[in-house]
Amino acid sequence: MNATTTYTARAHTNIALIKYWGKKDEKLILPMNSSLSLTLDRFYTETSVMFDEQLKDDLFLLDGSKEKNDKISNFLEIVRQKANITAKAKIISKNHVPSTAGLASSASAYAALALAASKAAGLNLDKKELSRLARRGSGSACRSIYGGLVEWQEGIDDQTSFAHPIEMSRDFDIAMIALVISTDFKKISSRAGMKRVVETSPYYPAWVQNTAKDLRKLKQAISKNDFETFGEVSEENAMKMHALNMSAHPHFNYLEPDSIKAMKIVEKLRSQGVSCYYTLDAGPNVKVICRRKDIQAIVDRLSDSFGQEKVLVAGPGPAAHLI
Ligand code: ADP
Ligand code: DP6
Ligand code: CO
């Protein structure tokens, strides 16, 4: 094989409503619990891959600059093994999402890379295989293979741990407003944060048990089109995850003063009758879960306090696809 065709894929980020926060197998990236997320239209990654026998090393360009990234080469090694090839690859990626700020860039990154790299290597994976492959790069990425609401079933091994879409009724009305509080490099990556929690939080077993319950409640709320329960369960599950971080040793915390300020604003709006809830991932940015009809009121309120440019509105986004 000489140089192969270049394939370009686009994958959208997803925000978990029931969080993945801990691995039972670090090498295969098998999670301690199943999780459920919403893929977003607003934030995505586009990645092009070409394998070339002439290359001495994998070459990775992120947003125009060359990056040394061992995770990418380890991931490509899995693809090469599956496809039975040895050629190194040129990877060009562009994030339409702030990198490393807890807006889930690793999810869109590895979903796009899994699709583009598997195609460029001559593999024709079905969605389940793609989801399993994306999972090996970053756990949350297995959910970004699909659009809309997506569940990652934890499984017991590499074959059984993958995502699948969750039916949502046509009139299930949902939007997500991201408040960008900081795009600084985060101090503790998701990978390191969840590992520390699994190893040191005395509350970890309770998290695993309780999250299984939250997931059942959330799925029931989706099937009944019960937006209030949907929001409530999501918000509570996120807070339990952040409580784990504060109970780790050494303890840590992704929240900033402005995160708390935004959370209070959402609570206030709620007490005034606007049905809105928050969730936060491994970073200080706050994502507000709401109905489309309430977007403007929430955007106005957050813009007053933080500035309009910090408030980004998203809706359900599509599955990963080639472009
Ligand atoms: P996030 O909350 O943004 O997903 P993580 O700590 O999980 O944060 O992942 C951030 C890591 O994802 C970065 O350090 C980088 O290595 C990787 N990443 C981000 N964007 C890309 C991309 N487009 N292609 C490959 N890897 C990426
Ligand atoms: C808080 O998928 O980024 O966003 O599998 O180690 O790459 P690795 O971690 P990652 O963790 C995501 C954590 C989270 C919750 C979630 O997306 O479910
Ligand atoms: Co991530």
Short mmCIF file of C-alpha atoms and ligand atoms in Angstrom, two decimals:
data_model
loop_
_atom_site.label_atom_id
_atom_site.label_comp_id
_atom_site.label_asym_id
_atom_site.label_seq_id
_atom_site.Cartn_x
_atom_site.Cartn_y
_atom_site.Cartn_z
CA MET A 1 0.00 0.00 0.00
CA ASN A 2 1.24 3.50 -0.84
CA ALA A 3 -0.62 6.62 0.22
CA THR A 4 -4.30 5.95 0.78
CA THR A 5 -7.24 8.17 0.09
CA THR A 6 -7.86 10.91 2.63
CA TYR A 7 -11.09 10.58 4.59
CA THR A 8 -12.60 13.43 6.58
CA ALA A 9 -15.14 12.92 9.33
CA ARG A 10 -17.17 15.28 11.48
CA ALA A 11 -18.31 14.29 14.95
CA HIS A 12 -20.26 16.40 17.41
CA THR A 13 -19.52 16.66 21.11
CA ASN A 14 -21.87 15.19 23.66
CA ILE A 15 -22.68 16.28 27.19
CA ALA A 16 -23.50 13.55 29.67
CA LEU A 17 -26.68 13.83 31.74
CA ILE A 18 -25.77 10.66 33.61
CA LYS A 19 -21.99 10.83 33.93
CA TYR A 20 -19.24 8.36 33.17
CA TRP A 21 -16.74 8.93 35.97
CA GLY A 22 -14.48 5.93 36.55
CA LYS A 23 -13.08 2.92 34.74
CA LYS A 24 -13.14 -0.75 35.62
CA ASP A 25 -10.54 -1.42 32.90
CA GLU A 26 -8.14 1.41 32.08
CA LYS A 27 -6.58 -0.19 29.03
CA LEU A 28 -9.81 -1.15 27.27
CA ILE A 29 -11.65 1.90 28.70
CA LEU A 30 -14.54 -0.03 30.24
CA PRO A 31 -16.57 2.22 32.54
CA MET A 32 -17.73 1.48 36.07
CA ASN A 33 -21.28 2.50 35.12
CA SER A 34 -23.49 3.09 32.09
CA SER A 35 -24.03 6.73 31.10
CA LEU A 36 -26.41 8.80 28.96
CA SER A 37 -25.70 11.93 26.94
CA LEU A 38 -27.02 14.45 24.46
CA THR A 39 -25.04 15.04 21.26
CA LEU A 40 -24.93 18.77 20.45
CA ASP A 41 -25.24 20.51 17.10
CA ARG A 42 -23.13 23.53 18.03
CA PHE A 43 -19.76 21.94 18.90
CA TYR A 44 -17.86 19.50 16.72
CA THR A 45 -14.49 18.26 15.49
CA GLU A 46 -13.45 17.65 11.89
CA THR A 47 -10.59 15.25 11.32
CA SER A 48 -8.85 14.06 8.13
CA VAL A 49 -6.69 10.94 8.03
CA MET A 50 -4.41 9.55 5.34
CA PHE A 51 -2.10 6.57 5.79
CA ASP A 52 1.18 6.82 3.89
CA GLU A 53 4.02 4.26 3.66
CA GLN A 54 6.48 7.12 3.15
CA LEU A 55 5.84 8.64 6.58
CA LYS A 56 8.32 7.80 9.35
CA ASP A 57 5.98 8.77 12.17
CA ASP A 58 2.37 9.68 12.66
CA LEU A 59 1.96 13.38 12.04
CA PHE A 60 -0.78 15.22 13.96
CA LEU A 61 -1.88 18.78 13.31
CA LEU A 62 -4.45 20.26 15.68
CA ASP A 63 -5.95 23.59 14.66
CA GLY A 64 -3.00 24.21 12.36
CA SER A 65 -0.14 23.44 14.75
CA LYS A 66 1.90 20.29 15.00
CA GLU A 67 1.33 18.42 18.24
CA LYS A 68 3.13 15.53 19.84
CA ASN A 69 0.35 13.28 21.06
CA ASP A 70 1.03 9.72 22.23
CA LYS A 71 -2.67 9.02 22.76
CA ILE A 72 -3.28 9.50 19.04
CA SER A 73 -0.50 7.10 18.00
CA ASN A 74 -1.65 4.50 20.52
CA PHE A 75 -5.14 4.81 19.11
CA LEU A 76 -3.91 4.54 15.50
CA GLU A 77 -2.02 1.40 16.50
CA ILE A 78 -5.36 -0.23 17.32
CA VAL A 79 -6.67 0.79 13.88
CA ARG A 80 -3.53 -0.51 12.14
CA GLN A 81 -3.81 -3.84 13.91
CA LYS A 82 -7.46 -4.24 12.95
CA ALA A 83 -6.73 -3.36 9.32
CA ASN A 84 -3.47 -5.30 9.21
CA ILE A 85 -1.42 -2.37 7.92
CA THR A 86 1.81 -0.73 9.10
CA ALA A 87 1.76 2.69 7.38
CA LYS A 88 1.94 5.80 9.53
CA ALA A 89 -0.72 8.45 9.18
CA LYS A 90 -1.14 12.16 8.65
CA ILE A 91 -3.97 13.49 10.81
CA ILE A 92 -5.34 17.00 10.45
CA SER A 93 -7.93 18.04 13.00
CA LYS A 94 -9.92 21.15 13.71
CA ASN A 95 -11.98 21.69 16.83
CA HIS A 96 -15.09 23.79 16.62
CA VAL A 97 -15.25 23.56 20.40
CA PRO A 98 -12.94 25.11 22.99
CA SER A 99 -10.24 22.46 23.67
CA THR A 100 -9.60 21.20 27.22
CA ALA A 101 -12.31 23.24 28.91
CA GLY A 102 -14.71 20.51 29.88
CA LEU A 103 -16.80 20.97 26.76
CA ALA A 104 -15.94 17.40 25.83
CA SER A 105 -13.43 17.89 23.04
CA SER A 106 -12.07 14.36 23.54
CA ALA A 107 -15.52 12.95 22.72
CA SER A 108 -15.87 14.64 19.33
CA ALA A 109 -12.11 14.21 18.70
CA TYR A 110 -12.01 10.43 19.02
CA ALA A 111 -15.39 9.84 17.38
CA ALA A 112 -14.20 11.79 14.30
CA LEU A 113 -10.80 10.08 14.39
CA ALA A 114 -12.33 6.60 14.69
CA LEU A 115 -14.52 7.18 11.65
CA ALA A 116 -11.88 8.87 9.44
CA ALA A 117 -9.01 6.54 10.43
CA SER A 118 -10.98 3.30 10.07
CA LYS A 119 -12.16 4.36 6.62
CA ALA A 120 -8.69 5.48 5.52
CA ALA A 121 -7.29 2.14 6.71
CA GLY A 122 -9.76 0.32 4.45
CA LEU A 123 -12.06 -0.88 7.24
CA ASN A 124 -15.81 -0.72 6.89
CA LEU A 125 -16.99 -0.78 10.47
CA ASP A 126 -20.65 -0.78 11.42
CA LYS A 127 -21.88 1.69 14.04
CA LYS A 128 -21.45 -0.68 16.94
CA GLU A 129 -17.86 -1.46 15.94
CA LEU A 130 -17.18 2.25 15.43
CA SER A 131 -18.53 3.03 18.87
CA ARG A 132 -16.32 0.34 20.41
CA LEU A 133 -13.31 1.71 18.53
CA ALA A 134 -13.97 5.35 19.52
CA ARG A 135 -14.26 4.18 23.14
CA ARG A 136 -10.62 3.03 23.04
CA GLY A 137 -9.52 6.65 22.38
CA SER A 138 -11.74 8.32 24.98
CA GLY A 139 -14.68 6.72 26.74
CA SER A 140 -17.15 9.55 26.12
CA ALA A 141 -16.33 9.38 22.37
CA CYS A 142 -18.26 6.12 21.95
CA ARG A 143 -21.46 8.14 22.49
CA SER A 144 -20.61 10.77 19.83
CA ILE A 145 -20.94 8.13 17.09
CA TYR A 146 -24.70 8.73 17.43
CA GLY A 147 -26.85 11.85 17.42
CA GLY A 148 -29.46 12.94 19.96
CA LEU A 149 -29.82 11.09 23.25
CA VAL A 150 -27.36 8.22 23.55
CA GLU A 151 -26.70 5.56 26.17
CA TRP A 152 -23.31 3.92 26.66
CA GLN A 153 -23.97 0.51 28.11
CA GLU A 154 -21.07 -0.32 30.35
CA GLY A 155 -20.72 -3.96 29.26
CA ILE A 156 -18.29 -6.46 30.71
CA ASP A 157 -15.61 -6.55 28.01
CA ASP A 158 -14.48 -4.96 24.75
CA GLN A 159 -17.29 -6.62 22.76
CA THR A 160 -20.13 -5.55 25.04
CA SER A 161 -19.21 -1.96 25.94
CA PHE A 162 -20.66 0.42 23.32
CA ALA A 163 -23.27 3.12 22.83
CA HIS A 164 -26.70 3.07 21.23
CA PRO A 165 -29.27 5.79 20.55
CA ILE A 166 -32.27 6.29 22.85
CA GLU A 167 -35.64 6.87 21.24
CA MET A 168 -36.93 10.31 22.05
CA SER A 169 -40.48 11.29 21.26
CA ARG A 170 -40.78 13.84 18.44
CA ASP A 171 -42.07 16.44 20.84
CA PHE A 172 -39.33 15.89 23.42
CA ASP A 173 -38.19 19.47 23.47
CA ILE A 174 -34.63 20.02 24.66
CA ALA A 175 -31.89 22.61 24.29
CA MET A 176 -28.60 23.17 26.05
CA ILE A 177 -27.05 26.55 26.76
CA ALA A 178 -23.31 26.48 27.40
CA LEU A 179 -21.88 29.24 29.55
CA VAL A 180 -18.15 29.47 28.81
CA ILE A 181 -16.60 30.52 32.08
CA SER A 182 -13.03 29.64 31.21
CA THR A 183 -11.19 27.96 28.33
CA ASP A 184 -7.95 27.68 30.30
CA PHE A 185 -6.16 24.38 30.26
CA LYS A 186 -7.73 22.33 33.00
CA LYS A 187 -5.56 21.32 35.91
CA ILE A 188 -6.75 17.74 36.08
CA SER A 189 -7.75 15.86 32.92
CA SER A 190 -10.90 13.74 32.97
CA ARG A 191 -8.71 10.68 32.79
CA ALA A 192 -6.64 11.60 35.85
CA GLY A 193 -9.59 12.99 37.81
CA MET A 194 -11.75 9.88 37.53
CA LYS A 195 -8.80 7.59 38.30
CA ARG A 196 -8.08 9.44 41.52
CA VAL A 197 -11.72 9.27 42.53
CA VAL A 198 -11.97 5.52 41.91
CA GLU A 199 -8.81 4.94 43.93
CA THR A 200 -9.44 7.26 46.87
CA SER A 201 -13.03 8.43 47.34
CA PRO A 202 -14.75 6.58 50.18
CA TYR A 203 -18.05 7.37 48.42
CA TYR A 204 -17.18 5.64 45.16
CA PRO A 205 -19.22 2.44 45.73
CA ALA A 206 -22.27 4.58 46.55
CA TRP A 207 -21.78 6.53 43.31
CA VAL A 208 -21.82 3.35 41.22
CA GLN A 209 -25.00 2.05 42.87
CA ASN A 210 -26.80 5.36 42.83
CA THR A 211 -25.92 6.20 39.23
CA ALA A 212 -27.58 2.99 38.04
CA LYS A 213 -30.76 4.25 39.73
CA ASP A 214 -30.40 7.74 38.22
CA LEU A 215 -30.04 6.19 34.78
CA ARG A 216 -33.26 4.20 35.20
CA LYS A 217 -35.08 7.35 36.38
CA LEU A 218 -33.76 9.39 33.47
CA LYS A 219 -34.78 6.83 30.87
CA GLN A 220 -38.23 6.62 32.40
CA ALA A 221 -38.53 10.43 32.30
CA ILE A 222 -37.53 10.39 28.62
CA SER A 223 -40.12 7.77 27.75
CA LYS A 224 -42.83 9.71 29.62
CA ASN A 225 -41.72 13.03 28.14
CA ASP A 226 -41.36 14.34 31.70
CA PHE A 227 -38.97 17.27 31.31
CA GLU A 228 -38.89 18.30 34.98
CA THR A 229 -37.78 14.87 36.22
CA PHE A 230 -35.33 14.69 33.30
CA GLY A 231 -33.70 17.97 34.38
CA GLU A 232 -33.79 17.20 38.07
CA VAL A 233 -32.14 13.79 37.74
CA SER A 234 -29.47 15.19 35.40
CA GLU A 235 -28.61 18.05 37.74
CA GLU A 236 -28.42 15.76 40.76
CA ASN A 237 -26.23 13.23 39.00
CA ALA A 238 -23.76 15.96 38.00
CA MET A 239 -23.62 17.25 41.58
CA LYS A 240 -22.91 13.75 42.87
CA MET A 241 -19.97 13.52 40.47
CA HIS A 242 -18.56 16.83 41.72
CA ALA A 243 -19.06 15.69 45.30
CA LEU A 244 -16.89 12.65 44.52
CA ASN A 245 -14.07 14.95 43.43
CA MET A 246 -14.27 16.87 46.67
CA SER A 247 -14.11 13.60 48.58
CA ALA A 248 -11.00 12.29 46.79
CA HIS A 249 -7.48 12.32 48.20
CA PRO A 250 -6.00 14.76 47.41
CA HIS A 251 -9.38 16.40 46.89
CA PHE A 252 -9.99 18.58 43.85
CA ASN A 253 -12.70 20.68 42.35
CA TYR A 254 -13.50 21.88 38.81
CA LEU A 255 -15.92 24.60 39.89
CA GLU A 256 -14.94 28.28 39.82
CA PRO A 257 -16.72 31.11 41.66
CA ASP A 258 -18.47 32.00 38.40
CA SER A 259 -19.72 28.41 38.07
CA ILE A 260 -21.47 28.73 41.43
CA LYS A 261 -22.80 32.15 40.46
CA ALA A 262 -24.32 30.69 37.28
CA MET A 263 -25.78 27.73 39.18
CA LYS A 264 -27.52 30.14 41.57
CA ILE A 265 -28.94 32.08 38.62
CA VAL A 266 -30.39 28.88 37.17
CA GLU A 267 -31.90 27.99 40.57
CA LYS A 268 -33.40 31.48 40.83
CA LEU A 269 -34.90 31.29 37.34
CA ARG A 270 -36.35 27.93 38.30
CA SER A 271 -37.97 29.36 41.41
CA GLN A 272 -39.51 31.99 39.12
CA GLY A 273 -41.13 29.31 37.00
CA VAL A 274 -38.58 28.79 34.19
CA SER A 275 -37.92 25.09 33.89
CA CYS A 276 -34.10 24.93 33.70
CA TYR A 277 -31.38 22.75 35.22
CA TYR A 278 -27.58 22.64 35.12
CA THR A 279 -24.87 20.12 34.52
CA LEU A 280 -21.06 20.49 34.64
CA ASP A 281 -18.31 18.18 33.42
CA ALA A 282 -14.61 18.15 34.18
CA GLY A 283 -14.34 21.92 33.97
CA PRO A 284 -15.93 25.12 35.25
CA ASN A 285 -18.32 25.70 32.33
CA VAL A 286 -21.99 25.41 33.11
CA LYS A 287 -24.45 23.80 30.68
CA VAL A 288 -28.09 24.69 31.17
CA ILE A 289 -30.71 22.12 30.17
CA CYS A 290 -33.96 23.75 29.07
CA ARG A 291 -36.87 23.74 26.63
CA ARG A 292 -36.56 25.69 23.38
CA LYS A 293 -39.25 28.18 24.38
CA ASP A 294 -37.23 29.26 27.44
CA ILE A 295 -33.91 29.79 25.64
CA GLN A 296 -34.26 33.55 25.24
CA ALA A 297 -35.14 34.25 28.88
CA ILE A 298 -32.16 32.19 30.10
CA VAL A 299 -29.74 33.64 27.54
CA ASP A 300 -30.78 37.17 28.52
CA ARG A 301 -30.29 36.49 32.21
CA LEU A 302 -26.87 34.83 31.75
CA SER A 303 -25.74 37.52 29.29
CA ASP A 304 -26.56 40.23 31.85
CA SER A 305 -24.15 38.66 34.32
CA PHE A 306 -21.44 37.19 32.10
CA GLY A 307 -21.62 38.93 28.71
CA GLN A 308 -23.38 37.76 25.59
CA GLU A 309 -20.26 36.29 23.99
CA LYS A 310 -19.97 33.74 26.81
CA VAL A 311 -23.41 32.24 26.20
CA LEU A 312 -23.71 29.62 23.44
CA VAL A 313 -26.99 27.95 22.53
CA ALA A 314 -27.04 24.34 21.31
CA GLY A 315 -29.65 21.79 20.35
CA PRO A 316 -29.56 18.05 19.66
CA GLY A 317 -26.87 17.26 17.08
CA PRO A 318 -26.36 14.57 14.43
CA ALA A 319 -24.37 11.33 14.36
CA ALA A 320 -20.72 11.24 13.29
CA HIS A 321 -20.47 11.29 9.50
CA LEU A 322 -18.02 11.53 6.61
CA ILE A 323 -17.82 14.83 4.78
P1 ADP B 1 -12.48 17.35 27.45
O1 ADP B 1 -13.37 17.62 28.63
O2 ADP B 1 -12.27 18.56 26.59
O3 ADP B 1 -12.91 16.14 26.68
P2 ADP B 1 -10.29 15.71 28.21
O4 ADP B 1 -9.28 15.89 29.31
O5 ADP B 1 -11.18 14.53 28.25
O6 ADP B 1 -11.08 17.06 28.10
O7 ADP B 1 -9.57 15.65 26.83
C1 ADP B 1 -8.78 16.67 26.34
C2 ADP B 1 -7.77 16.03 25.44
O8 ADP B 1 -8.41 15.64 24.21
C3 ADP B 1 -6.67 16.98 25.00
O9 ADP B 1 -5.62 16.95 25.88
C4 ADP B 1 -6.27 16.42 23.65
O10 ADP B 1 -5.22 15.48 23.79
C5 ADP B 1 -7.49 15.66 23.17
N1 ADP B 1 -8.05 16.31 22.01
C6 ADP B 1 -8.80 17.45 21.98
N2 ADP B 1 -9.14 17.76 20.72
C7 ADP B 1 -8.59 16.81 19.94
C8 ADP B 1 -8.61 16.56 18.53
N3 ADP B 1 -9.26 17.35 17.69
N4 ADP B 1 -7.97 15.46 18.07
C9 ADP B 1 -7.34 14.64 18.93
N5 ADP B 1 -7.28 14.80 20.25
C10 ADP B 1 -7.90 15.88 20.75
C1 DP6 B 2 -17.11 14.30 33.09
O1 DP6 B 2 -14.28 10.40 28.12
O2 DP6 B 2 -12.91 12.45 28.62
O3 DP6 B 2 -17.26 14.38 30.71
O4 DP6 B 2 -12.20 7.99 28.79
O5 DP6 B 2 -10.32 8.93 30.12
O6 DP6 B 2 -10.80 9.82 27.83
P1 DP6 B 2 -11.37 9.20 29.09
O7 DP6 B 2 -12.34 10.29 29.75
P2 DP6 B 2 -13.49 11.20 29.10
O8 DP6 B 2 -14.38 11.48 30.40
C2 DP6 B 2 -15.58 12.20 30.33
C3 DP6 B 2 -16.03 12.57 31.71
C4 DP6 B 2 -17.22 13.48 31.79
C5 DP6 B 2 -18.53 12.70 31.90
C6 DP6 B 2 -19.04 12.06 30.63
O9 DP6 B 2 -18.79 12.56 29.54
O10 DP6 B 2 -19.77 11.05 30.78
CO CO B 3 -13.05 14.20 27.55
#
